[in-house]
CSV table of N, CA and C in Angstrom, one decimal:
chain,number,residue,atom,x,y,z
Y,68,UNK,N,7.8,-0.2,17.5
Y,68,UNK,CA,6.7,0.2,16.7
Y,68,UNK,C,6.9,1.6,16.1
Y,69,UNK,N,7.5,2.4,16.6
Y,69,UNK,CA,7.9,4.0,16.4
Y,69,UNK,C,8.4,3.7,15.2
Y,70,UNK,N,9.9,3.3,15.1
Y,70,UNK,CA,10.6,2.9,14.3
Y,70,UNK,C,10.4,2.5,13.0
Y,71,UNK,N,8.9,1.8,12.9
Y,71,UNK,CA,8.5,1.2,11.8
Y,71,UNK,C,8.3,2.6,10.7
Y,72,UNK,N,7.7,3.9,10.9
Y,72,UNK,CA,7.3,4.9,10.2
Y,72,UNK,C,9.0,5.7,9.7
Y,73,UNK,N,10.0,5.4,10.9
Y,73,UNK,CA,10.6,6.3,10.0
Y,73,UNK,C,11.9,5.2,9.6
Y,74,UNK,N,11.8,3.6,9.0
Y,74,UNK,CA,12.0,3.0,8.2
Y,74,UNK,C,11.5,3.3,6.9
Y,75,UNK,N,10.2,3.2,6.6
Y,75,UNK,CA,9.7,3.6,5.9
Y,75,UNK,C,9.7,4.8,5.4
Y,76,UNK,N,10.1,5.9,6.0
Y,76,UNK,CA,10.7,7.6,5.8
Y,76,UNK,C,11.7,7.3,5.2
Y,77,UNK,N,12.9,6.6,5.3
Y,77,UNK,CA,14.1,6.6,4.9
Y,77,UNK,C,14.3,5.8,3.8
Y,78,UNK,N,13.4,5.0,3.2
Y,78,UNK,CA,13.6,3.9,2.3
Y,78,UNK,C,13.1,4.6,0.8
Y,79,UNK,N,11.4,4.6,1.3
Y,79,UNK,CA,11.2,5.3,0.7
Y,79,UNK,C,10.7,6.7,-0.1
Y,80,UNK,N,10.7,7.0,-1.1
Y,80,UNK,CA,10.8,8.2,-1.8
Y,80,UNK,C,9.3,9.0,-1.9
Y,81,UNK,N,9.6,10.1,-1.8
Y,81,UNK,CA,8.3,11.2,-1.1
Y,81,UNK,C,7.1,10.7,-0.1
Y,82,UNK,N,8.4,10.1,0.9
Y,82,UNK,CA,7.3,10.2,2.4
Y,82,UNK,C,7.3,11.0,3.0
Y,83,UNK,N,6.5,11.5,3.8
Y,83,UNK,CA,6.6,12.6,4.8
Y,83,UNK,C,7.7,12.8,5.7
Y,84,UNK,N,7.8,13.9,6.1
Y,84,UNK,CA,9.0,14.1,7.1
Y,84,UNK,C,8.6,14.3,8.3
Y,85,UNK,N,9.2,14.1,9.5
Y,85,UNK,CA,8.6,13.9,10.5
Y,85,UNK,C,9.8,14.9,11.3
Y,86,UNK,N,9.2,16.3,12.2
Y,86,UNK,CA,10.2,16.7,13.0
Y,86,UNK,C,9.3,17.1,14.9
Y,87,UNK,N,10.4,17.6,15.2
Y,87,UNK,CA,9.9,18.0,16.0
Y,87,UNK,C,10.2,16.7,17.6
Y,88,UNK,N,11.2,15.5,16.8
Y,88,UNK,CA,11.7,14.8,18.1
Y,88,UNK,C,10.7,13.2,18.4
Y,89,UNK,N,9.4,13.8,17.1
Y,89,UNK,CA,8.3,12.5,17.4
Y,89,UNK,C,8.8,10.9,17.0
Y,90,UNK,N,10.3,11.2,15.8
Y,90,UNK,CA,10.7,9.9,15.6
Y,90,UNK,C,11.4,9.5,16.8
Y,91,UNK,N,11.6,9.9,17.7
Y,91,UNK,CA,12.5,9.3,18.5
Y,91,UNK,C,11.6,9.1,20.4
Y,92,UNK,N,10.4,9.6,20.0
Y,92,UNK,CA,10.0,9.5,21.7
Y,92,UNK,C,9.5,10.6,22.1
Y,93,UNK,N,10.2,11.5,21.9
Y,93,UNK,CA,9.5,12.9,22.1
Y,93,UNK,C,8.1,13.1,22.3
Y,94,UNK,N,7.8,13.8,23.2
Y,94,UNK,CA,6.2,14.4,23.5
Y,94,UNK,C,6.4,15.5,22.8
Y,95,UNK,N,6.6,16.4,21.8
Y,95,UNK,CA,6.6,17.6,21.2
Y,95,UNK,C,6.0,17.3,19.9
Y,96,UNK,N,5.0,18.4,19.7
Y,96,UNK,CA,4.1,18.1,18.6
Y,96,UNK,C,5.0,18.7,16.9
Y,97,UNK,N,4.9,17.8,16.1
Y,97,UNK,CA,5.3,17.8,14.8
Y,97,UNK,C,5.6,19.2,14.2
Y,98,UNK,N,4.0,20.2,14.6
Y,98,UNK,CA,4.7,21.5,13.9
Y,98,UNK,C,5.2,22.3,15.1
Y,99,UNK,N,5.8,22.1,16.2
Y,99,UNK,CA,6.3,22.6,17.0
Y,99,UNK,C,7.7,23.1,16.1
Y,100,UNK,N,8.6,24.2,16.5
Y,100,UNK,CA,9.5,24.6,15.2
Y,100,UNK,C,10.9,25.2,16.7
Y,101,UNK,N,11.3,24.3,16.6
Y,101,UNK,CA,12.7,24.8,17.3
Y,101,UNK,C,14.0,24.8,17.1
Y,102,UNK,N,14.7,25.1,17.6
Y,102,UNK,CA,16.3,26.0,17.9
Y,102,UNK,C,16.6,24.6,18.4
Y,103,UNK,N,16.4,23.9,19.4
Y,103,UNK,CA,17.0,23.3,20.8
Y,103,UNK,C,17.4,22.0,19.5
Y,104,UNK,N,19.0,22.0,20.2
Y,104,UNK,CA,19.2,20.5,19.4
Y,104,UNK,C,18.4,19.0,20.5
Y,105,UNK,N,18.2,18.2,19.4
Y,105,UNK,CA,17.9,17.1,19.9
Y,105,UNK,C,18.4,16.0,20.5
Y,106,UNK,N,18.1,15.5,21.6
Y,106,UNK,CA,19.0,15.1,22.4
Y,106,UNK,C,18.9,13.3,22.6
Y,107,UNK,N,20.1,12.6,22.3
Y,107,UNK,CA,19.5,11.5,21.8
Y,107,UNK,C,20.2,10.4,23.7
Y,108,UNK,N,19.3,10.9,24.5
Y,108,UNK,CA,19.9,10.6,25.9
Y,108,UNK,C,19.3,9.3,26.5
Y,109,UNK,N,18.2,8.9,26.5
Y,109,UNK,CA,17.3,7.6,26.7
Y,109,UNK,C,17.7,6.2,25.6
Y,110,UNK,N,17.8,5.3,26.1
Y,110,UNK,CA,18.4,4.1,25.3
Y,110,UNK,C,17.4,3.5,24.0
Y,111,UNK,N,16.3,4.6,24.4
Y,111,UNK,CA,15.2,4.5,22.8
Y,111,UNK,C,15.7,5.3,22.0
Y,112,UNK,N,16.3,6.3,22.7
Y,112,UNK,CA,16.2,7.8,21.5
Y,112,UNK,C,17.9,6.9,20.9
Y,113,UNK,N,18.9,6.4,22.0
Y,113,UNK,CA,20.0,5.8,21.0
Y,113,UNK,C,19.6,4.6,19.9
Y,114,UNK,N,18.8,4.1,20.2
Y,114,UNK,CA,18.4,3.4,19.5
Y,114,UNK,C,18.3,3.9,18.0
Y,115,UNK,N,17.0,4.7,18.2
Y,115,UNK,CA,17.0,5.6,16.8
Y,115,UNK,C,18.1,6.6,16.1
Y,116,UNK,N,19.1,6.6,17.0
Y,116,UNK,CA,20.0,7.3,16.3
Y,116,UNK,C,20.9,6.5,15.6
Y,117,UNK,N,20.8,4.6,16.1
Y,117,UNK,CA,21.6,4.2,15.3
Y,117,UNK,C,21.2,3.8,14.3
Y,118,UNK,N,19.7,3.6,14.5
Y,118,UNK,CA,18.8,3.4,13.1
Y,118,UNK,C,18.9,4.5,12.1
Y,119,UNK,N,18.6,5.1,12.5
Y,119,UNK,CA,19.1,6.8,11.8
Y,119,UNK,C,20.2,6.3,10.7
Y,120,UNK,N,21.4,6.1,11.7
Y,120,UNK,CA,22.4,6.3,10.8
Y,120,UNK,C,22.9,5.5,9.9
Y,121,UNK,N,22.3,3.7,10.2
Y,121,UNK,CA,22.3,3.2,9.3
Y,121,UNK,C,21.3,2.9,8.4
Y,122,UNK,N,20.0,3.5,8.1
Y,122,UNK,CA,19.6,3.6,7.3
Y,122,UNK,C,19.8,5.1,6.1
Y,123,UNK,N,20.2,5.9,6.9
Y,123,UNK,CA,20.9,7.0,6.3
Y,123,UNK,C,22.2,6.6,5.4
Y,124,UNK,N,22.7,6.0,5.9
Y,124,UNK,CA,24.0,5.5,5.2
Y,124,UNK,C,23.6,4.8,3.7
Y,125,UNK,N,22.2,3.5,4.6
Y,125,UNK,CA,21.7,3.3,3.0
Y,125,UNK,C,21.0,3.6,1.7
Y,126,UNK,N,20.6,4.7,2.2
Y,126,UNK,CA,20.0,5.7,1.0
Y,126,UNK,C,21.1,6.7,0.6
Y,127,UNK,N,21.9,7.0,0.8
Y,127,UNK,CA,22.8,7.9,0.5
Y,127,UNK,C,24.0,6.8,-0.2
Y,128,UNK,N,24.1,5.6,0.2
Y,128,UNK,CA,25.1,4.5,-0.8
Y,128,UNK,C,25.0,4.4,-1.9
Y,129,UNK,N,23.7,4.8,-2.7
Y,129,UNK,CA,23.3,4.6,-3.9
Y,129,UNK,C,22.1,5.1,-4.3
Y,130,UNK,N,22.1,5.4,-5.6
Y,130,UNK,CA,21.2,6.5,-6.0
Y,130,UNK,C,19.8,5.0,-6.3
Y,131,UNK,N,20.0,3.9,-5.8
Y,131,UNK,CA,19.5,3.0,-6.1
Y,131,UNK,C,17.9,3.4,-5.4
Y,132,UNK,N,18.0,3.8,-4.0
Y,132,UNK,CA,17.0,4.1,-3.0
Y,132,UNK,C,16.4,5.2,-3.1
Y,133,UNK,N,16.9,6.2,-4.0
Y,133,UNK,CA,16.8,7.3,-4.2
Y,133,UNK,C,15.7,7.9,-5.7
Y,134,UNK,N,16.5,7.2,-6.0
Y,134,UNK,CA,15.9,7.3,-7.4
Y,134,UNK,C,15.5,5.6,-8.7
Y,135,UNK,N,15.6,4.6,-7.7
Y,135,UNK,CA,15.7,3.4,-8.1
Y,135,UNK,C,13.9,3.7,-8.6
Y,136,UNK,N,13.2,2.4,-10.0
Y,136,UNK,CA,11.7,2.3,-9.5
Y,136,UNK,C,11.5,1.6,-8.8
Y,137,UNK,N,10.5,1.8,-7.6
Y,137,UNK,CA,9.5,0.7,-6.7
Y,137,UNK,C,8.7,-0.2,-7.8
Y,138,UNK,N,8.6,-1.4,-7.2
Y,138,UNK,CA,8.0,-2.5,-7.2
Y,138,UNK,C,7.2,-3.2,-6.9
Y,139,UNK,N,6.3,-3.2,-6.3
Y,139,UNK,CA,5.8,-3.8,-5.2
Y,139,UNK,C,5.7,-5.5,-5.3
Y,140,UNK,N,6.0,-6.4,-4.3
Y,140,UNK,CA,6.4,-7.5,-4.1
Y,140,UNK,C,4.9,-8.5,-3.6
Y,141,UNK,N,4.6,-9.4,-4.4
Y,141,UNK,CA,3.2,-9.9,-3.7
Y,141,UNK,C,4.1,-11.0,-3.0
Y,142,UNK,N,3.1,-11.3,-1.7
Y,142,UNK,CA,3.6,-11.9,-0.4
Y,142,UNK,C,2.4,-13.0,-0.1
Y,143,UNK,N,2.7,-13.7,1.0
Y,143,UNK,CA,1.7,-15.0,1.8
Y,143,UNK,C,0.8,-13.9,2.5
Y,144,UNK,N,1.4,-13.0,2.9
Y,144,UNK,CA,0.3,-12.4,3.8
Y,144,UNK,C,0.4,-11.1,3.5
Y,145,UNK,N,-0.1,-10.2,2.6
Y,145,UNK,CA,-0.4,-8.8,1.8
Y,145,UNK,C,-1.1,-7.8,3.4
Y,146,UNK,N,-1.9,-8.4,4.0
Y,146,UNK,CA,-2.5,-7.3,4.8
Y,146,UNK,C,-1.4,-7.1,5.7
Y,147,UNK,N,-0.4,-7.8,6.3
Y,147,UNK,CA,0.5,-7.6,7.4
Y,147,UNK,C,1.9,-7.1,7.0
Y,148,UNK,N,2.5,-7.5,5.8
Y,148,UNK,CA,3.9,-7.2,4.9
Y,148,UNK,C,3.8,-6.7,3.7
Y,149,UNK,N,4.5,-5.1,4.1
Y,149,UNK,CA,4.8,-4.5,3.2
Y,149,UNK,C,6.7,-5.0,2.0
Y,150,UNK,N,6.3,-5.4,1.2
Y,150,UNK,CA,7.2,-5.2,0.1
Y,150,UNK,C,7.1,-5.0,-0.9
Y,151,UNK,N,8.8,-4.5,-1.4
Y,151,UNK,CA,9.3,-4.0,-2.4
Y,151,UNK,C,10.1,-4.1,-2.8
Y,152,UNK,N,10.9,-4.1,-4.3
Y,152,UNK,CA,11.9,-3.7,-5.0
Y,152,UNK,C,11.8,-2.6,-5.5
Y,153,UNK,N,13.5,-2.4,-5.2
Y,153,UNK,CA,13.9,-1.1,-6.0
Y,153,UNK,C,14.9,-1.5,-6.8
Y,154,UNK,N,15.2,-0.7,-8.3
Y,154,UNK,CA,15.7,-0.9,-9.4
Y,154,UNK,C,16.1,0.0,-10.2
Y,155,UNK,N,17.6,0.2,-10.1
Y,155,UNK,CA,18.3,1.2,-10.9
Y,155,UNK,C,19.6,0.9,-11.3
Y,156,UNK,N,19.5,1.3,-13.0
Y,156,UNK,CA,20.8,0.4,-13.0
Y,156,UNK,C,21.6,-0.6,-13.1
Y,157,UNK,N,20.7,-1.7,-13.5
Y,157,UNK,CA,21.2,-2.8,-13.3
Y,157,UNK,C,21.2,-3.4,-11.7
Y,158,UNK,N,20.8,-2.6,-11.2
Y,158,UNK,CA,21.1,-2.8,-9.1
Y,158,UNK,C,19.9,-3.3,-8.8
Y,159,UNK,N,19.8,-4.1,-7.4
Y,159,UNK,CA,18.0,-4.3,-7.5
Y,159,UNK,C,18.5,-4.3,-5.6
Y,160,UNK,N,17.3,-4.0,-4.9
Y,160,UNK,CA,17.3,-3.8,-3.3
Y,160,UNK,C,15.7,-4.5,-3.5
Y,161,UNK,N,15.6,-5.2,-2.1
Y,161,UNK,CA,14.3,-6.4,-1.9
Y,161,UNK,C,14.1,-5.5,-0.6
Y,162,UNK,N,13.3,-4.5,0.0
Y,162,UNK,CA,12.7,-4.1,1.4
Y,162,UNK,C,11.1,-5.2,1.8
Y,163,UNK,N,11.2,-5.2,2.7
Y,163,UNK,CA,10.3,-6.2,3.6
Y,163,UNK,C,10.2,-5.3,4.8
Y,164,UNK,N,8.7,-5.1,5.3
Y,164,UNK,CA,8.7,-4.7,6.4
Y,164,UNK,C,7.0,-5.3,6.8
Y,165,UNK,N,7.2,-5.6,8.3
Y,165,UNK,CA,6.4,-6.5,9.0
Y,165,UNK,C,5.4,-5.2,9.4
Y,166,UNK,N,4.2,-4.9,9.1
Y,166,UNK,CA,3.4,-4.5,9.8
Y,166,UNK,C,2.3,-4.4,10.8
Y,167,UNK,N,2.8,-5.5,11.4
Y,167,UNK,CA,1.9,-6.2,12.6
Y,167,UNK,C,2.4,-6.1,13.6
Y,168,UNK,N,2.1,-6.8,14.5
Y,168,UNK,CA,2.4,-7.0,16.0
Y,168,UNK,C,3.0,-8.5,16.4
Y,169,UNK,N,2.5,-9.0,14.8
Y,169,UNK,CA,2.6,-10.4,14.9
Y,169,UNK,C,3.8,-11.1,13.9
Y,170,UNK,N,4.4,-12.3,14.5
Y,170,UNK,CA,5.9,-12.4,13.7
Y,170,UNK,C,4.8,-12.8,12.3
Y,171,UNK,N,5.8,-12.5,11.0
Y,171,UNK,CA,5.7,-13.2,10.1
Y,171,UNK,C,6.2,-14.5,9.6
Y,172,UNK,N,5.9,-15.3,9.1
Y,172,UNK,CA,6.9,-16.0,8.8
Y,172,UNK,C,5.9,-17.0,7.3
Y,173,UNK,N,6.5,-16.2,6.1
Y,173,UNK,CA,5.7,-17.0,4.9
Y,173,UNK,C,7.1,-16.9,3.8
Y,174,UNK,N,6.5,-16.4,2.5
Y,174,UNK,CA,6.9,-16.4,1.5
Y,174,UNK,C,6.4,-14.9,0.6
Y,175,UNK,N,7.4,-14.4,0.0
Y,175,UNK,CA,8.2,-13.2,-0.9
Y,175,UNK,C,8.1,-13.6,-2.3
Y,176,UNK,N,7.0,-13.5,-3.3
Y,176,UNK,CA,7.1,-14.0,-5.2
Y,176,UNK,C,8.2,-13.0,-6.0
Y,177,UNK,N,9.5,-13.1,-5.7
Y,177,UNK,CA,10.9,-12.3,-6.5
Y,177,UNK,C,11.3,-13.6,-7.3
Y,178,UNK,N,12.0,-13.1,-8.2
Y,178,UNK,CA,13.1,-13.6,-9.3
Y,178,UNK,C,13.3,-14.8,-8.8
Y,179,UNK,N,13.4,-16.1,-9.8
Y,179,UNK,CA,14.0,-17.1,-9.1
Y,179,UNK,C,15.8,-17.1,-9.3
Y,180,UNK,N,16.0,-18.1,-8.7
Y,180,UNK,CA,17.5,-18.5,-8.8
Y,180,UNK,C,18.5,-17.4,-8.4
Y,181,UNK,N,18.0,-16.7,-7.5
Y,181,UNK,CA,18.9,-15.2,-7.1
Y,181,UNK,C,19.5,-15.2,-5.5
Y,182,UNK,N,20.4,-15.0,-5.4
Y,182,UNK,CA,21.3,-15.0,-4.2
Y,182,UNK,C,20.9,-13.4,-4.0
Y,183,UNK,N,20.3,-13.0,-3.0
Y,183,UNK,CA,19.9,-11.8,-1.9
Y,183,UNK,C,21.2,-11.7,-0.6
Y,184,UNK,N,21.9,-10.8,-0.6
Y,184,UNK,CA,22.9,-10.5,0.2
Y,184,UNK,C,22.0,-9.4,1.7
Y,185,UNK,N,21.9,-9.7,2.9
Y,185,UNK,CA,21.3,-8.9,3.8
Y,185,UNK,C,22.0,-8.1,4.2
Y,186,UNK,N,21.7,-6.5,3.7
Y,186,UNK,CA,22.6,-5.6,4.0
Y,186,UNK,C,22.4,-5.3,5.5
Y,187,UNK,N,22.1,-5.7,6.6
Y,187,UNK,CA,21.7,-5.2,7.8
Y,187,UNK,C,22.6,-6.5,8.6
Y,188,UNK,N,22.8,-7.8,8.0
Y,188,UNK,CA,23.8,-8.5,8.8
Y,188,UNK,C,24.1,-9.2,7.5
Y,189,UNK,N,25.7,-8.7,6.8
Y,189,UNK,CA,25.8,-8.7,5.7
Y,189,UNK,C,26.4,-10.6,5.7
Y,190,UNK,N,27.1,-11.3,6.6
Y,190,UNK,CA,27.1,-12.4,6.5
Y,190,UNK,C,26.1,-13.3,6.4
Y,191,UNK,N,24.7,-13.0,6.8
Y,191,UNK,CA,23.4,-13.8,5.8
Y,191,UNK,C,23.3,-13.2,4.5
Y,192,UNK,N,23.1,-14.7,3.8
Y,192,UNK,CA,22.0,-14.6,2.7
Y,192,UNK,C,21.0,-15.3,2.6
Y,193,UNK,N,20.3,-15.0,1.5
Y,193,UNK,CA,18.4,-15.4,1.3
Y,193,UNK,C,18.9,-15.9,-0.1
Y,194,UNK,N,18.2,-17.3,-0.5
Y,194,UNK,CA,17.9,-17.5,-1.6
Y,194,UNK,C,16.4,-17.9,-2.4
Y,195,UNK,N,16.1,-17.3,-3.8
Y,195,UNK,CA,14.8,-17.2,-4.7
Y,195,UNK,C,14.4,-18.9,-4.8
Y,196,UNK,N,15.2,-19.4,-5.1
Y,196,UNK,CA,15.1,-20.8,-5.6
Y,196,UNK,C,13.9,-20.9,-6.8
Y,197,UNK,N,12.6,-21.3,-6.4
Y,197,UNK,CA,11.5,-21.3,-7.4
Y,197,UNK,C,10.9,-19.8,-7.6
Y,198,UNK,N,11.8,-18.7,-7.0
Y,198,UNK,CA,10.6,-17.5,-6.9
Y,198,UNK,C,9.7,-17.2,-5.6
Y,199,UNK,N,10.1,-18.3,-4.6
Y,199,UNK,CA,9.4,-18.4,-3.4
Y,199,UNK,C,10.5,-17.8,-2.6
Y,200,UNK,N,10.7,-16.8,-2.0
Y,200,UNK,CA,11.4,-16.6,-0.8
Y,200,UNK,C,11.0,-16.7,0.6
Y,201,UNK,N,11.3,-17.6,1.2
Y,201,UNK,CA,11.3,-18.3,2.7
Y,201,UNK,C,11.7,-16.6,3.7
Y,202,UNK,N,10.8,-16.2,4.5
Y,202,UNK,CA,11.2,-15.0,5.0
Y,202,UNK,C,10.6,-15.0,6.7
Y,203,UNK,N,11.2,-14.8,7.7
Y,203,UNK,CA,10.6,-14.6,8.9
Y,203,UNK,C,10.7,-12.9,9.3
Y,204,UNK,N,9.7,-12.5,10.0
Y,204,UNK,CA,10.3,-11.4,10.4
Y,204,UNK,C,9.3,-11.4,11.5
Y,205,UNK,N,10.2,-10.1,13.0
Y,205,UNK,CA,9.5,-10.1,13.9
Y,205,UNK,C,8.3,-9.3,14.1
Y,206,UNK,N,7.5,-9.0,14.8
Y,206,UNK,CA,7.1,-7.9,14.9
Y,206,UNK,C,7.4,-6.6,14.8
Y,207,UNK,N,6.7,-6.3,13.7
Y,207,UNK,CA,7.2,-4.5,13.0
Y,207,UNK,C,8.5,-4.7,12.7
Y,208,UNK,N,9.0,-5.5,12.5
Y,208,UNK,CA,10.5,-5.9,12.1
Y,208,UNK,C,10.4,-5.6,10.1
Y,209,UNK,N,11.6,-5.8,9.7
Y,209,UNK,CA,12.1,-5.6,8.6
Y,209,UNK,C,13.6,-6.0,8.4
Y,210,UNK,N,13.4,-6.4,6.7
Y,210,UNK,CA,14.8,-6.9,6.4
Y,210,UNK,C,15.0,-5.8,5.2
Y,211,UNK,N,16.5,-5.8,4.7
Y,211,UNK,CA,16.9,-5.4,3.0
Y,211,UNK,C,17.8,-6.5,2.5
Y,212,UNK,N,17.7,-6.6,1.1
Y,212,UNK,CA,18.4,-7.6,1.0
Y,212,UNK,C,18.9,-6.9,-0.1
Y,213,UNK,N,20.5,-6.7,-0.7
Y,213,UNK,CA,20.5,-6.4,-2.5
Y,213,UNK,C,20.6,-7.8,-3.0
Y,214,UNK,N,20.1,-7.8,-4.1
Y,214,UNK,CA,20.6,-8.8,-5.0
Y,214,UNK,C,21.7,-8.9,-5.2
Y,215,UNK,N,21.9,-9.9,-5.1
Y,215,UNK,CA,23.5,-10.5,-6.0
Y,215,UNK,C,23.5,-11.1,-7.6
Y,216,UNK,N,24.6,-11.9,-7.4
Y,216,UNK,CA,24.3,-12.6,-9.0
Y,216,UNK,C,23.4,-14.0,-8.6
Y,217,UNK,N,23.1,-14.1,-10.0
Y,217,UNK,CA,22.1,-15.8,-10.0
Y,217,UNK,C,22.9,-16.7,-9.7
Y,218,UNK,N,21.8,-17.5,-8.7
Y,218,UNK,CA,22.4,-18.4,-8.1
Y,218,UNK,C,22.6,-19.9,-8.9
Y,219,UNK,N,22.3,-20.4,-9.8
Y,219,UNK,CA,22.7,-21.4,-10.7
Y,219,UNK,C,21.4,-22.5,-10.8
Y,220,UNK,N,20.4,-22.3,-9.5
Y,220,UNK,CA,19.9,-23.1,-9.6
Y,220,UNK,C,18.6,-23.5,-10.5
């Protein structure tokens, strides 16, 4: 659940920043202002440091996340999933994120006939077919998908 706010930090553009140790577990309040490096020792706090660093990786890959426009994505279930595209460049990125407790499992209204490559387990892909994308996710979970080329169908 932590996790889910600073996905959404990292994705995207003028979210709040969060210090002070609270993205990771920490009991130390936000404007607390210190020296002490942070210490990533508990198997939550590694957790977020791997999240950290691959979502860091994917904003810094391309100015797509950065400076791409949002989109917002209408979905089967609007009150629980958050989505979007981003678009720059000819580039397009699909973010999904589950804001419930509860799995998802509906449909994504994007581009038809488009092959979606999963940058998080890059051997899946997602396909648009009618514009309907087939999507599960777990609780507070989230996917990214870039687009690829059209898929023919």
């Amino acid at each position: 659940q932590r996790s889910l706010g600073l996905r959404q930090t990292r994705i995207i553009m003028s979210a709040p920043m969060i210090y002070g140790g609270e993205e990771v577990g920490l009991a130390l309040s936000a404007m607390a202002r210190t020296d002490k490096k942070l210490e990533w020792e508990t198997p939550c706090q590694r957790e977020f440091q791997a999240l950290y660093r691959k979502l860091g990786f994917l904003r810094n890959l391309d100015p797509l996340f950065i400076d791409g426009k949002m989109t917002l994505v209408k979905n089967s279930n609007e009150e629980t999933v958050f989505a979007f595209i981003r678009e720059y460049q000819g580039k397009k990125a699909l973010v999904a994120v589950n804001l419930s407790g509860t799995e998802f499992a509906g449909f994504l209204k994007v581009e038809p006939a488009r092959i979606l490559n999963d940058y998080l387990e890059p051997d899946k892909q997602n396909t648009t077919k009618d514009g309907n994308m087939k999507l599960s996710l777990p609780p507070y979970g989230y996917k990214i998908y870039l687009f690829g080329e059209a898929s023919g169908n």
